[in-house]
PDB file of C-alpha atoms and ligand atoms in Angstrom:
ATOM      1  CA  MET D  27      59.194  -3.936  -5.215  1.00 37.00           C
ATOM      2  CA  ASN D  28      57.696  -4.279  -8.667  1.00 41.00           C
ATOM      3  CA  GLY D  29      59.802  -1.611 -10.347  1.00 40.00           C
ATOM      4  CA  ARG D  30      56.874   0.308 -11.792  1.00 47.00           C
ATOM      5  CA  ALA D  31      57.668   3.567 -10.014  1.00 49.00           C
ATOM      6  CA  SER D  32      61.290   3.572 -11.119  1.00 59.00           C
ATOM      7  CA  GLN D  33      60.755   2.803 -14.810  1.00 83.00           C
ATOM      8  CA  THR D  34      61.165   5.995 -16.847  1.00 95.00           C
ATOM      9  CA  ASP D  35      59.570   6.808 -20.202  1.00 96.00           C
ATOM     10  CA  SER D  36      62.863   6.299 -21.989  1.00 96.00           C
ATOM     11  CA  ALA D  37      63.498   2.950 -20.283  1.00 96.00           C
ATOM     12  CA  ARG D  38      59.995   1.814 -21.253  1.00 97.00           C
ATOM     13  CA  ALA D  39      60.578   2.988 -24.812  1.00 97.00           C
ATOM     14  CA  GLU D  40      63.849   1.040 -24.992  1.00 97.00           C
ATOM     15  CA  ALA D  41      62.144  -2.078 -23.674  1.00 97.00           C
ATOM     16  CA  SER D  42      59.251  -1.678 -26.128  1.00 97.00           C
ATOM     17  CA  ALA D  43      61.721  -1.421 -29.013  1.00 97.00           C
ATOM     18  CA  ARG D  44      62.895  -4.952 -28.139  1.00 97.00           C
ATOM     19  CA  GLN D  45      59.431  -6.348 -28.854  1.00 97.00           C
ATOM     20  CA  ASN D  46      59.166  -8.160 -32.179  1.00 97.00           C
ATOM     21  CA  TRP D  47      55.724  -7.813 -33.778  1.00 98.00           C
ATOM     22  CA  ASP D  48      55.596 -10.631 -36.284  1.00 97.00           C
ATOM     23  CA  ALA D  49      52.270 -10.590 -38.128  1.00 98.00           C
ATOM     24  CA  GLY D  50      52.128 -14.371 -38.592  1.00 97.00           C
ATOM     25  CA  ARG D  51      52.650 -15.054 -34.910  1.00 96.00           C
ATOM     26  CA  TYR D  52      50.206 -12.269 -34.018  1.00 97.00           C
ATOM     27  CA  ALA D  53      47.461 -13.739 -36.196  1.00 96.00           C
ATOM     28  CA  ARG D  54      48.048 -17.196 -34.727  1.00 95.00           C
ATOM     29  CA  ASP D  55      48.305 -16.372 -31.009  1.00 95.00           C
ATOM     30  CA  ALA D  56      46.743 -12.944 -30.526  1.00 96.00           C
ATOM     31  CA  ARG D  57      43.599 -12.802 -32.676  1.00 96.00           C
ATOM     32  CA  PHE D  58      41.611 -12.431 -29.442  1.00 97.00           C
ATOM     33  CA  VAL D  59      43.182  -8.968 -28.986  1.00 97.00           C
ATOM     34  CA  SER D  60      41.457  -7.451 -32.000  1.00 97.00           C
ATOM     35  CA  ASP D  61      38.310  -9.551 -31.456  1.00 96.00           C
ATOM     36  CA  LEU D  62      37.977  -8.020 -27.987  1.00 97.00           C
ATOM     37  CA  GLY D  63      38.483  -4.557 -29.492  1.00 97.00           C
ATOM     38  CA  ILE D  64      35.216  -4.727 -31.449  1.00 96.00           C
ATOM     39  CA  PRO D  65      33.144  -3.228 -28.585  1.00 96.00           C
ATOM     40  CA  VAL D  66      35.651  -0.363 -28.371  1.00 97.00           C
ATOM     41  CA  MET D  67      34.882   0.479 -31.998  1.00 96.00           C
ATOM     42  CA  GLU D  68      31.251   0.895 -31.006  1.00 95.00           C
ATOM     43  CA  LEU D  69      32.247   3.938 -28.934  1.00 96.00           C
ATOM     44  CA  LEU D  70      32.907   5.708 -32.227  1.00 97.00           C
ATOM     45  CA  GLY D  71      29.217   5.498 -33.141  1.00 96.00           C
ATOM     46  CA  PRO D  72      28.346   5.572 -36.858  1.00 97.00           C
ATOM     47  CA  VAL D  73      31.551   5.909 -38.882  1.00 98.00           C
ATOM     48  CA  SER D  74      30.268   5.982 -42.440  1.00 98.00           C
ATOM     49  CA  GLY D  75      31.884   8.845 -44.312  1.00 98.00           C
ATOM     50  CA  LEU D  76      34.292   9.675 -41.479  1.00 98.00           C
ATOM     51  CA  ARG D  77      38.030   9.885 -42.043  1.00 98.00           C
ATOM     52  CA  ILE D  78      39.623   7.802 -39.293  1.00 98.00           C
ATOM     53  CA  LEU D  79      43.190   7.047 -38.235  1.00 98.00           C
ATOM     54  CA  ASP D  80      43.708   3.593 -36.676  1.00 98.00           C
ATOM     55  CA  LEU D  81      46.789   4.050 -34.506  1.00 98.00           C
ATOM     56  CA  GLY D  82      48.890   0.959 -33.781  1.00 98.00           C
ATOM     57  CA  CYS D  83      46.672  -0.924 -36.223  1.00 98.00           C
ATOM     58  CA  GLY D  84      48.539  -4.241 -36.039  1.00 98.00           C
ATOM     59  CA  ASP D  85      47.553  -6.477 -38.933  1.00 98.00           C
ATOM     60  CA  GLY D  86      44.506  -4.332 -39.687  1.00 98.00           C
ATOM     61  CA  ALA D  87      41.729  -6.657 -38.482  1.00 98.00           C
ATOM     62  CA  LEU D  88      39.836  -3.777 -36.838  1.00 98.00           C
ATOM     63  CA  THR D  89      40.802  -1.260 -39.513  1.00 98.00           C
ATOM     64  CA  GLU D  90      39.163  -3.566 -42.032  1.00 98.00           C
ATOM     65  CA  ARG D  91      35.962  -3.556 -39.979  1.00 98.00           C
ATOM     66  CA  LEU D  92      35.959   0.241 -39.849  1.00 98.00           C
ATOM     67  CA  ALA D  93      36.414   0.360 -43.620  1.00 98.00           C
ATOM     68  CA  ALA D  94      33.576  -2.145 -44.067  1.00 98.00           C
ATOM     69  CA  ARG D  95      31.335   0.232 -42.106  1.00 98.00           C
ATOM     70  CA  GLY D  96      32.038   2.977 -44.605  1.00 98.00           C
ATOM     71  CA  ALA D  97      34.881   4.865 -42.924  1.00 98.00           C
ATOM     72  CA  ASP D  98      37.774   6.238 -44.919  1.00 98.00           C
ATOM     73  CA  VAL D  99      40.585   4.754 -42.824  1.00 98.00           C
ATOM     74  CA  VAL D 100      44.329   5.225 -42.651  1.00 98.00           C
ATOM     75  CA  ALA D 101      46.151   2.568 -40.621  1.00 98.00           C
ATOM     76  CA  VAL D 102      49.500   3.322 -38.970  1.00 98.00           C
ATOM     77  CA  ASP D 103      51.797   0.933 -37.132  1.00 98.00           C
ATOM     78  CA  ALA D 104      55.505   0.875 -36.321  1.00 98.00           C
ATOM     79  CA  SER D 105      55.958  -2.753 -37.388  1.00 98.00           C
ATOM     80  CA  GLU D 106      56.699  -3.396 -41.061  1.00 98.00           C
ATOM     81  CA  SER D 107      55.464  -6.960 -40.713  1.00 98.00           C
ATOM     82  CA  GLN D 108      52.098  -5.848 -39.283  1.00 98.00           C
ATOM     83  CA  VAL D 109      51.735  -3.080 -41.871  1.00 98.00           C
ATOM     84  CA  SER D 110      52.412  -5.547 -44.723  1.00 98.00           C
ATOM     85  CA  ALA D 111      49.653  -7.788 -43.359  1.00 98.00           C
ATOM     86  CA  ALA D 112      47.290  -4.812 -43.090  1.00 98.00           C
ATOM     87  CA  ALA D 113      48.144  -3.678 -46.625  1.00 98.00           C
ATOM     88  CA  ALA D 114      47.432  -7.211 -47.865  1.00 98.00           C
ATOM     89  CA  ARG D 115      43.832  -6.644 -46.736  1.00 98.00           C
ATOM     90  CA  GLY D 116      43.664  -3.790 -49.254  1.00 98.00           C
ATOM     91  CA  LEU D 117      43.941  -1.094 -46.576  1.00 98.00           C
ATOM     92  CA  ASP D 118      45.813   2.207 -46.705  1.00 98.00           C
ATOM     93  CA  ALA D 119      48.402   1.024 -44.187  1.00 98.00           C
ATOM     94  CA  ARG D 120      51.551   2.954 -43.427  1.00 98.00           C
ATOM     95  CA  VAL D 121      54.642   2.345 -41.312  1.00 98.00           C
ATOM     96  CA  GLY D 122      54.892   5.124 -38.743  1.00 98.00           C
ATOM     97  CA  ASP D 123      55.670   5.892 -35.135  1.00 98.00           C
ATOM     98  CA  ALA D 124      52.728   7.082 -33.044  1.00 98.00           C
ATOM     99  CA  ARG D 125      55.104   9.411 -31.180  1.00 98.00           C
ATOM    100  CA  ARG D 126      55.979  11.253 -34.365  1.00 98.00           C
ATOM    101  CA  LEU D 127      52.730  11.625 -36.280  1.00 98.00           C
ATOM    102  CA  GLU D 128      52.930  14.038 -39.171  1.00 97.00           C
ATOM    103  CA  PHE D 129      49.209  14.471 -39.885  1.00 98.00           C
ATOM    104  CA  GLU D 130      47.666  17.880 -39.410  1.00 98.00           C
ATOM    105  CA  ASN D 131      43.984  18.646 -39.096  1.00 98.00           C
ATOM    106  CA  GLU D 132      43.164  15.611 -41.212  1.00 98.00           C
ATOM    107  CA  PHE D 133      40.925  13.208 -39.301  1.00 98.00           C
ATOM    108  CA  ASP D 134      37.445  13.149 -37.792  1.00 98.00           C
ATOM    109  CA  ALA D 135      38.552  10.508 -35.305  1.00 98.00           C
ATOM    110  CA  VAL D 136      41.612   8.617 -34.111  1.00 98.00           C
ATOM    111  CA  PHE D 137      40.968   5.062 -32.918  1.00 98.00           C
ATOM    112  CA  SER D 138      43.398   2.806 -31.098  1.00 98.00           C
ATOM    113  CA  ASN D 139      43.085  -0.692 -29.652  1.00 98.00           C
ATOM    114  CA  ALA D 140      45.641  -2.448 -27.468  1.00 98.00           C
ATOM    115  CA  ALA D 141      48.559  -0.335 -28.625  1.00 98.00           C
ATOM    116  CA  LEU D 142      48.979   2.762 -26.451  1.00 98.00           C
ATOM    117  CA  HIS D 143      50.518   0.945 -23.459  1.00 98.00           C
ATOM    118  CA  TRP D 144      53.423   0.001 -25.729  1.00 98.00           C
ATOM    119  CA  ILE D 145      54.241   3.604 -26.572  1.00 98.00           C
ATOM    120  CA  SER D 146      56.221   5.963 -24.351  1.00 97.00           C
ATOM    121  CA  PRO D 147      56.244   8.852 -23.770  1.00 98.00           C
ATOM    122  CA  PRO D 148      52.438   8.851 -23.891  1.00 98.00           C
ATOM    123  CA  GLU D 149      52.257  12.652 -23.987  1.00 98.00           C
ATOM    124  CA  ALA D 150      53.923  12.620 -27.416  1.00 98.00           C
ATOM    125  CA  VAL D 151      51.137  10.375 -28.710  1.00 98.00           C
ATOM    126  CA  VAL D 152      48.367  12.571 -27.290  1.00 98.00           C
ATOM    127  CA  GLU D 153      50.027  15.640 -28.808  1.00 98.00           C
ATOM    128  CA  GLY D 154      50.313  14.062 -32.271  1.00 98.00           C
ATOM    129  CA  VAL D 155      46.739  12.780 -32.132  1.00 98.00           C
ATOM    130  CA  ALA D 156      45.457  16.265 -31.230  1.00 98.00           C
ATOM    131  CA  ARG D 157      47.370  17.700 -34.185  1.00 98.00           C
ATOM    132  CA  ALA D 158      46.067  15.026 -36.545  1.00 98.00           C
ATOM    133  CA  LEU D 159      42.427  15.749 -35.673  1.00 98.00           C
ATOM    134  CA  GLY D 160      40.248  18.464 -37.086  1.00 98.00           C
ATOM    135  CA  PRO D 161      38.239  20.739 -34.774  1.00 97.00           C
ATOM    136  CA  GLY D 162      35.950  18.697 -32.519  1.00 97.00           C
ATOM    137  CA  GLY D 163      37.647  15.483 -33.610  1.00 98.00           C
ATOM    138  CA  ARG D 164      37.443  12.426 -31.369  1.00 98.00           C
ATOM    139  CA  PHE D 165      40.101  10.196 -29.808  1.00 98.00           C
ATOM    140  CA  VAL D 166      38.632   6.826 -28.854  1.00 98.00           C
ATOM    141  CA  GLY D 167      40.429   3.750 -27.664  1.00 98.00           C
ATOM    142  CA  GLU D 168      41.397   1.107 -25.201  1.00 98.00           C
ATOM    143  CA  PHE D 169      44.702  -0.129 -23.849  1.00 98.00           C
ATOM    144  CA  GLY D 170      46.206  -1.660 -20.736  1.00 98.00           C
ATOM    145  CA  GLY D 171      45.258   0.208 -17.563  1.00 98.00           C
ATOM    146  CA  GLU D 172      46.565   0.169 -14.016  1.00 98.00           C
ATOM    147  CA  GLY D 173      46.936  -3.421 -12.791  1.00 98.00           C
ATOM    148  CA  ASN D 174      46.802  -4.935 -16.293  1.00 98.00           C
ATOM    149  CA  VAL D 175      48.244  -8.472 -16.480  1.00 98.00           C
ATOM    150  CA  GLU D 176      49.813  -7.755 -13.093  1.00 98.00           C
ATOM    151  CA  THR D 177      50.233 -11.399 -12.075  1.00 98.00           C
ATOM    152  CA  VAL D 178      52.224 -12.272 -15.191  1.00 98.00           C
ATOM    153  CA  ARG D 179      54.130  -8.984 -15.192  1.00 98.00           C
ATOM    154  CA  ARG D 180      55.341  -9.529 -11.625  1.00 98.00           C
ATOM    155  CA  ALA D 181      56.255 -13.138 -12.352  1.00 98.00           C
ATOM    156  CA  LEU D 182      58.247 -12.118 -15.445  1.00 98.00           C
ATOM    157  CA  ILE D 183      60.173  -9.507 -13.475  1.00 98.00           C
ATOM    158  CA  SER D 184      60.890 -11.957 -10.651  1.00 98.00           C
ATOM    159  CA  ALA D 185      61.945 -14.729 -13.024  1.00 98.00           C
ATOM    160  CA  LEU D 186      64.370 -12.411 -14.831  1.00 98.00           C
ATOM    161  CA  ASN D 187      65.732 -11.033 -11.552  1.00 98.00           C
ATOM    162  CA  ALA D 188      66.289 -14.566 -10.265  1.00 97.00           C
ATOM    163  CA  ARG D 189      68.406 -15.314 -13.335  1.00 96.00           C
ATOM    164  CA  GLY D 190      70.576 -12.239 -12.971  1.00 96.00           C
ATOM    165  CA  HIS D 191      68.761  -9.803 -15.276  1.00 97.00           C
ATOM    166  CA  ASP D 192      67.126  -6.491 -14.402  1.00 97.00           C
ATOM    167  CA  GLY D 193      63.510  -7.557 -14.746  1.00 97.00           C
ATOM    168  CA  ALA D 194      61.997  -4.145 -14.052  1.00 97.00           C
ATOM    169  CA  ALA D 195      64.140  -2.543 -16.774  1.00 96.00           C
ATOM    170  CA  ALA D 196      62.734  -5.053 -19.284  1.00 98.00           C
ATOM    171  CA  ASP D 197      59.189  -3.817 -18.647  1.00 98.00           C
ATOM    172  CA  PRO D 198      57.878  -1.912 -21.710  1.00 98.00           C
ATOM    173  CA  TRP D 199      54.385  -1.160 -20.453  1.00 98.00           C
ATOM    174  CA  PHE D 200      52.630   2.071 -19.510  1.00 98.00           C
ATOM    175  CA  PHE D 201      49.502   1.081 -17.571  1.00 98.00           C
ATOM    176  CA  PRO D 202      48.020   4.306 -16.180  1.00 98.00           C
ATOM    177  CA  SER D 203      45.095   4.875 -13.860  1.00 98.00           C
ATOM    178  CA  ALA D 204      42.012   6.552 -15.309  1.00 98.00           C
ATOM    179  CA  ALA D 205      42.827   9.719 -13.350  1.00 98.00           C
ATOM    180  CA  ARG D 206      46.345   9.875 -14.771  1.00 98.00           C
ATOM    181  CA  TYR D 207      45.302   9.369 -18.383  1.00 98.00           C
ATOM    182  CA  ARG D 208      42.361  11.750 -18.010  1.00 98.00           C
ATOM    183  CA  ALA D 209      44.821  14.427 -16.864  1.00 98.00           C
ATOM    184  CA  MET D 210      47.064  13.702 -19.868  1.00 98.00           C
ATOM    185  CA  LEU D 211      44.166  13.957 -22.290  1.00 98.00           C
ATOM    186  CA  ARG D 212      43.056  17.254 -20.737  1.00 98.00           C
ATOM    187  CA  ALA D 213      46.591  18.629 -20.863  1.00 98.00           C
ATOM    188  CA  GLY D 214      46.619  17.679 -24.550  1.00 98.00           C
ATOM    189  CA  GLY D 215      43.518  19.772 -25.241  1.00 98.00           C
ATOM    190  CA  PHE D 216      40.803  17.103 -25.008  1.00 98.00           C
ATOM    191  CA  ALA D 217      37.479  17.107 -23.202  1.00 98.00           C
ATOM    192  CA  VAL D 218      37.048  13.606 -21.803  1.00 98.00           C
ATOM    193  CA  GLU D 219      33.649  12.102 -22.631  1.00 98.00           C
ATOM    194  CA  SER D 220      34.250   8.867 -20.736  1.00 98.00           C
ATOM    195  CA  ILE D 221      37.163   7.004 -19.202  1.00 98.00           C
ATOM    196  CA  GLY D 222      37.407   4.049 -16.881  1.00 98.00           C
ATOM    197  CA  LEU D 223      39.200   0.842 -16.006  1.00 98.00           C
ATOM    198  CA  VAL D 224      37.519  -2.339 -17.211  1.00 98.00           C
ATOM    199  CA  PRO D 225      38.682  -5.500 -15.395  1.00 98.00           C
ATOM    200  CA  ARG D 226      38.576  -8.204 -18.060  1.00 98.00           C
ATOM    201  CA  PRO D 227      39.961 -11.610 -17.040  1.00 98.00           C
ATOM    202  CA  THR D 228      40.704 -13.089 -20.448  1.00 98.00           C
ATOM    203  CA  PRO D 229      40.893 -16.762 -21.420  1.00 98.00           C
ATOM    204  CA  ILE D 230      43.801 -16.969 -23.837  1.00 97.00           C
ATOM    205  CA  PRO D 231      44.103 -19.438 -26.695  1.00 94.00           C
ATOM    206  CA  GLY D 232      46.847 -21.994 -26.183  1.00 93.00           C
ATOM    207  CA  ASP D 233      49.660 -22.032 -23.688  1.00 97.00           C
ATOM    208  CA  LEU D 234      50.838 -19.169 -21.510  1.00 98.00           C
ATOM    209  CA  GLY D 235      54.279 -19.562 -23.097  1.00 98.00           C
ATOM    210  CA  ASP D 236      52.897 -18.578 -26.519  1.00 97.00           C
ATOM    211  CA  TRP D 237      51.186 -15.557 -24.952  1.00 98.00           C
ATOM    212  CA  ILE D 238      54.477 -14.492 -23.345  1.00 98.00           C
ATOM    213  CA  GLU D 239      56.452 -14.934 -26.568  1.00 97.00           C
ATOM    214  CA  THR D 240      53.861 -13.056 -28.637  1.00 97.00           C
ATOM    215  CA  LEU D 241      52.739 -10.317 -26.275  1.00 98.00           C
ATOM    216  CA  ALA D 242      55.546  -9.973 -23.712  1.00 98.00           C
ATOM    217  CA  GLY D 243      58.601 -10.572 -25.880  1.00 97.00           C
ATOM    218  CA  SER D 244      60.312  -7.442 -24.530  1.00 98.00           C
ATOM    219  CA  PHE D 245      60.881  -9.216 -21.231  1.00 98.00           C
ATOM    220  CA  LEU D 246      62.315 -12.363 -22.817  1.00 98.00           C
ATOM    221  CA  ALA D 247      64.546 -10.312 -25.096  1.00 98.00           C
ATOM    222  CA  VAL D 248      66.898  -9.401 -22.239  1.00 97.00           C
ATOM    223  CA  ALA D 249      67.716 -13.075 -21.612  1.00 97.00           C
ATOM    224  CA  PRO D 250      69.891 -15.159 -23.941  1.00 97.00           C
ATOM    225  CA  GLU D 251      67.806 -17.332 -26.254  1.00 96.00           C
ATOM    226  CA  THR D 252      69.016 -20.463 -24.516  1.00 96.00           C
ATOM    227  CA  ARG D 253      67.520 -19.277 -21.216  1.00 96.00           C
ATOM    228  CA  ARG D 254      64.113 -18.079 -22.421  1.00 97.00           C
ATOM    229  CA  ASP D 255      62.314 -21.410 -22.096  1.00 97.00           C
ATOM    230  CA  ALA D 256      63.477 -21.595 -18.492  1.00 97.00           C
ATOM    231  CA  VAL D 257      62.148 -18.086 -17.800  1.00 98.00           C
ATOM    232  CA  ILE D 258      58.785 -19.049 -19.305  1.00 98.00           C
ATOM    233  CA  SER D 259      58.734 -22.199 -17.234  1.00 98.00           C
ATOM    234  CA  ASP D 260      59.452 -20.209 -14.028  1.00 98.00           C
ATOM    235  CA  VAL D 261      56.611 -17.813 -14.868  1.00 98.00           C
ATOM    236  CA  ARG D 262      54.215 -20.681 -15.563  1.00 98.00           C
ATOM    237  CA  ASP D 263      55.056 -22.201 -12.172  1.00 98.00           C
ATOM    238  CA  ALA D 264      54.678 -18.876 -10.367  1.00 98.00           C
ATOM    239  CA  VAL D 265      51.241 -17.998 -11.780  1.00 98.00           C
ATOM    240  CA  ARG D 266      49.740 -21.491 -12.084  1.00 98.00           C
ATOM    241  CA  ASP D 267      47.689 -21.301  -8.880  1.00 98.00           C
ATOM    242  CA  SER D 268      46.193 -17.906  -9.807  1.00 98.00           C
ATOM    243  CA  LEU D 269      45.727 -18.166 -13.560  1.00 98.00           C
ATOM    244  CA  GLN D 270      45.464 -21.794 -14.674  1.00 98.00           C
ATOM    245  CA  ARG D 271      41.937 -23.135 -15.085  1.00 97.00           C
ATOM    246  CA  PRO D 272      40.861 -26.673 -14.157  1.00 97.00           C
ATOM    247  CA  ASP D 273      40.745 -27.510 -17.888  1.00 97.00           C
ATOM    248  CA  GLY D 274      44.461 -26.677 -18.150  1.00 96.00           C
ATOM    249  CA  GLY D 275      43.932 -23.412 -20.079  1.00 97.00           C
ATOM    250  CA  TRP D 276      44.945 -19.992 -18.819  1.00 98.00           C
ATOM    251  CA  THR D 277      42.937 -16.887 -17.941  1.00 98.00           C
ATOM    252  CA  VAL D 278      45.091 -13.778 -17.771  1.00 98.00           C
ATOM    253  CA  ASP D 279      44.189 -10.894 -15.442  1.00 98.00           C
ATOM    254  CA  TYR D 280      43.658  -8.173 -18.038  1.00 98.00           C
ATOM    255  CA  VAL D 281      42.472  -4.701 -16.963  1.00 98.00           C
ATOM    256  CA  ARG D 282      41.722  -2.308 -19.793  1.00 98.00           C
ATOM    257  CA  LEU D 283      41.498   1.475 -19.797  1.00 98.00           C
ATOM    258  CA  ARG D 284      38.735   2.520 -22.177  1.00 98.00           C
ATOM    259  CA  PHE D 285      38.206   6.139 -23.126  1.00 98.00           C
ATOM    260  CA  ALA D 286      36.501   8.546 -25.486  1.00 98.00           C
ATOM    261  CA  ALA D 287      37.615  12.172 -25.749  1.00 98.00           C
ATOM    262  CA  ARG D 288      36.880  15.118 -28.001  1.00 98.00           C
ATOM    263  CA  LEU D 289      39.186  17.910 -29.055  1.00 97.00           C
ATOM    264  CA  ALA D 290      37.973  20.837 -26.972  1.00 92.00           C
TER     265      ALA D 290
HETATM  266  C1  SAM E  22      48.851  -5.674 -29.391  1.00 93.23           C
HETATM  267  S1  SAM E  22      49.082  -4.955 -30.955  1.00 93.23           S
HETATM  268  C2  SAM E  22      47.467  -4.291 -31.308  1.00 93.23           C
HETATM  269  C3  SAM E  22      47.197  -4.218 -32.791  1.00 93.23           C
HETATM  270  C4  SAM E  22      45.762  -3.875 -33.217  1.00 93.23           C
HETATM  271  N1  SAM E  22      45.364  -2.553 -32.821  1.00 93.23           N
HETATM  272  C5  SAM E  22      44.771  -4.912 -32.759  1.00 93.23           C
HETATM  273  O1  SAM E  22      43.813  -4.557 -32.066  1.00 93.23           O
HETATM  274  O2  SAM E  22      44.960  -6.085 -33.107  1.00 93.23           O
HETATM  275  C6  SAM E  22      50.060  -3.511 -30.624  1.00 93.23           C
HETATM  276  C7  SAM E  22      50.583  -2.813 -31.862  1.00 93.23           C
HETATM  277  O3  SAM E  22      51.180  -1.576 -31.482  1.00 93.23           O
HETATM  278  C8  SAM E  22      52.208  -1.324 -32.417  1.00 93.23           C
HETATM  279  N2  SAM E  22      53.137  -0.312 -31.895  1.00 93.23           N
HETATM  280  C9  SAM E  22      54.016  -0.449 -30.866  1.00 93.23           C
HETATM  281  N3  SAM E  22      54.724   0.675 -30.727  1.00 93.23           N
HETATM  282  C10 SAM E  22      54.282   1.544 -31.670  1.00 93.23           C
HETATM  283  C11 SAM E  22      54.635   2.890 -32.019  1.00 93.23           C
HETATM  284  N4  SAM E  22      55.583   3.564 -31.359  1.00 93.23           N
HETATM  285  N5  SAM E  22      53.963   3.477 -33.046  1.00 93.23           N
HETATM  286  C12 SAM E  22      53.001   2.787 -33.728  1.00 93.23           C
HETATM  287  N6  SAM E  22      52.649   1.521 -33.446  1.00 93.23           N
HETATM  288  C13 SAM E  22      53.276   0.907 -32.427  1.00 93.23           C
HETATM  289  C14 SAM E  22      52.847  -2.678 -32.614  1.00 93.23           C
HETATM  290  O4  SAM E  22      53.629  -2.737 -33.781  1.00 93.23           O
HETATM  291  C15 SAM E  22      51.637  -3.601 -32.631  1.00 93.23           C
HETATM  292  O5  SAM E  22      51.204  -3.882 -33.934  1.00 93.23           O
END
């Protein structure tokens, strides 16, 4: 029982709210996330002169690239720390919740990398994106798809359960199948140009513990601080045979959902 079926949108949203997005830690341990988002940007095609919203922009590494290619970009993220880092790059970066976007008919495209699986309910995001776009506007992005980081996710849930916590309730992630997200996009008024799962085993920099603290903090947050190292250690032991490389580094079983859609 992995708990996925029983986790509701509101439980996922509560768990996601426990995640701390510290820009310094993100830049140190998670730079690979934006680096691996560069090919997703290519799905936008030429962006010069386009007005683009980067949703869940993090510290603005990809937003900056879009701006360098001549786009007029607005960057939105819920984390003040990330938005400060993005603003420090000279970007138009704003604190905002992707579930409550207030833009209307303003953008040629909305782009998002590695953020949408953190945001529930997903329908609220699709609705706000559709409203933010002008006629024929595009929604292009990538996030965690069905089966993403499954080995670590299961180990985190088991480790928390074993220590008396409700591991499944700590799970913040929405990892849909392509069919499910395609249906959501269509229901939101989009014609889907392309969508598909992309298995992407990913060598991570540094130790698995840093990855967990930076990118799976919601799980740890339900345990007292004094017990978090033990949880990390349990997870390391549980996934070692599947994910640790002979050189001692770790390769995490990422599966991305990449899509491009156009407002119909
Ligand atoms: C893994 S980071 C990805 C950041 C960036 N797109 C990149 O590629 O580096 C996920 C981001 O989603 C943001 N996020 C989470 N929930 C959000 C919400 N409800 N609205 C807007 N941003 C949110 C987080 O603050 C975090 O910066």
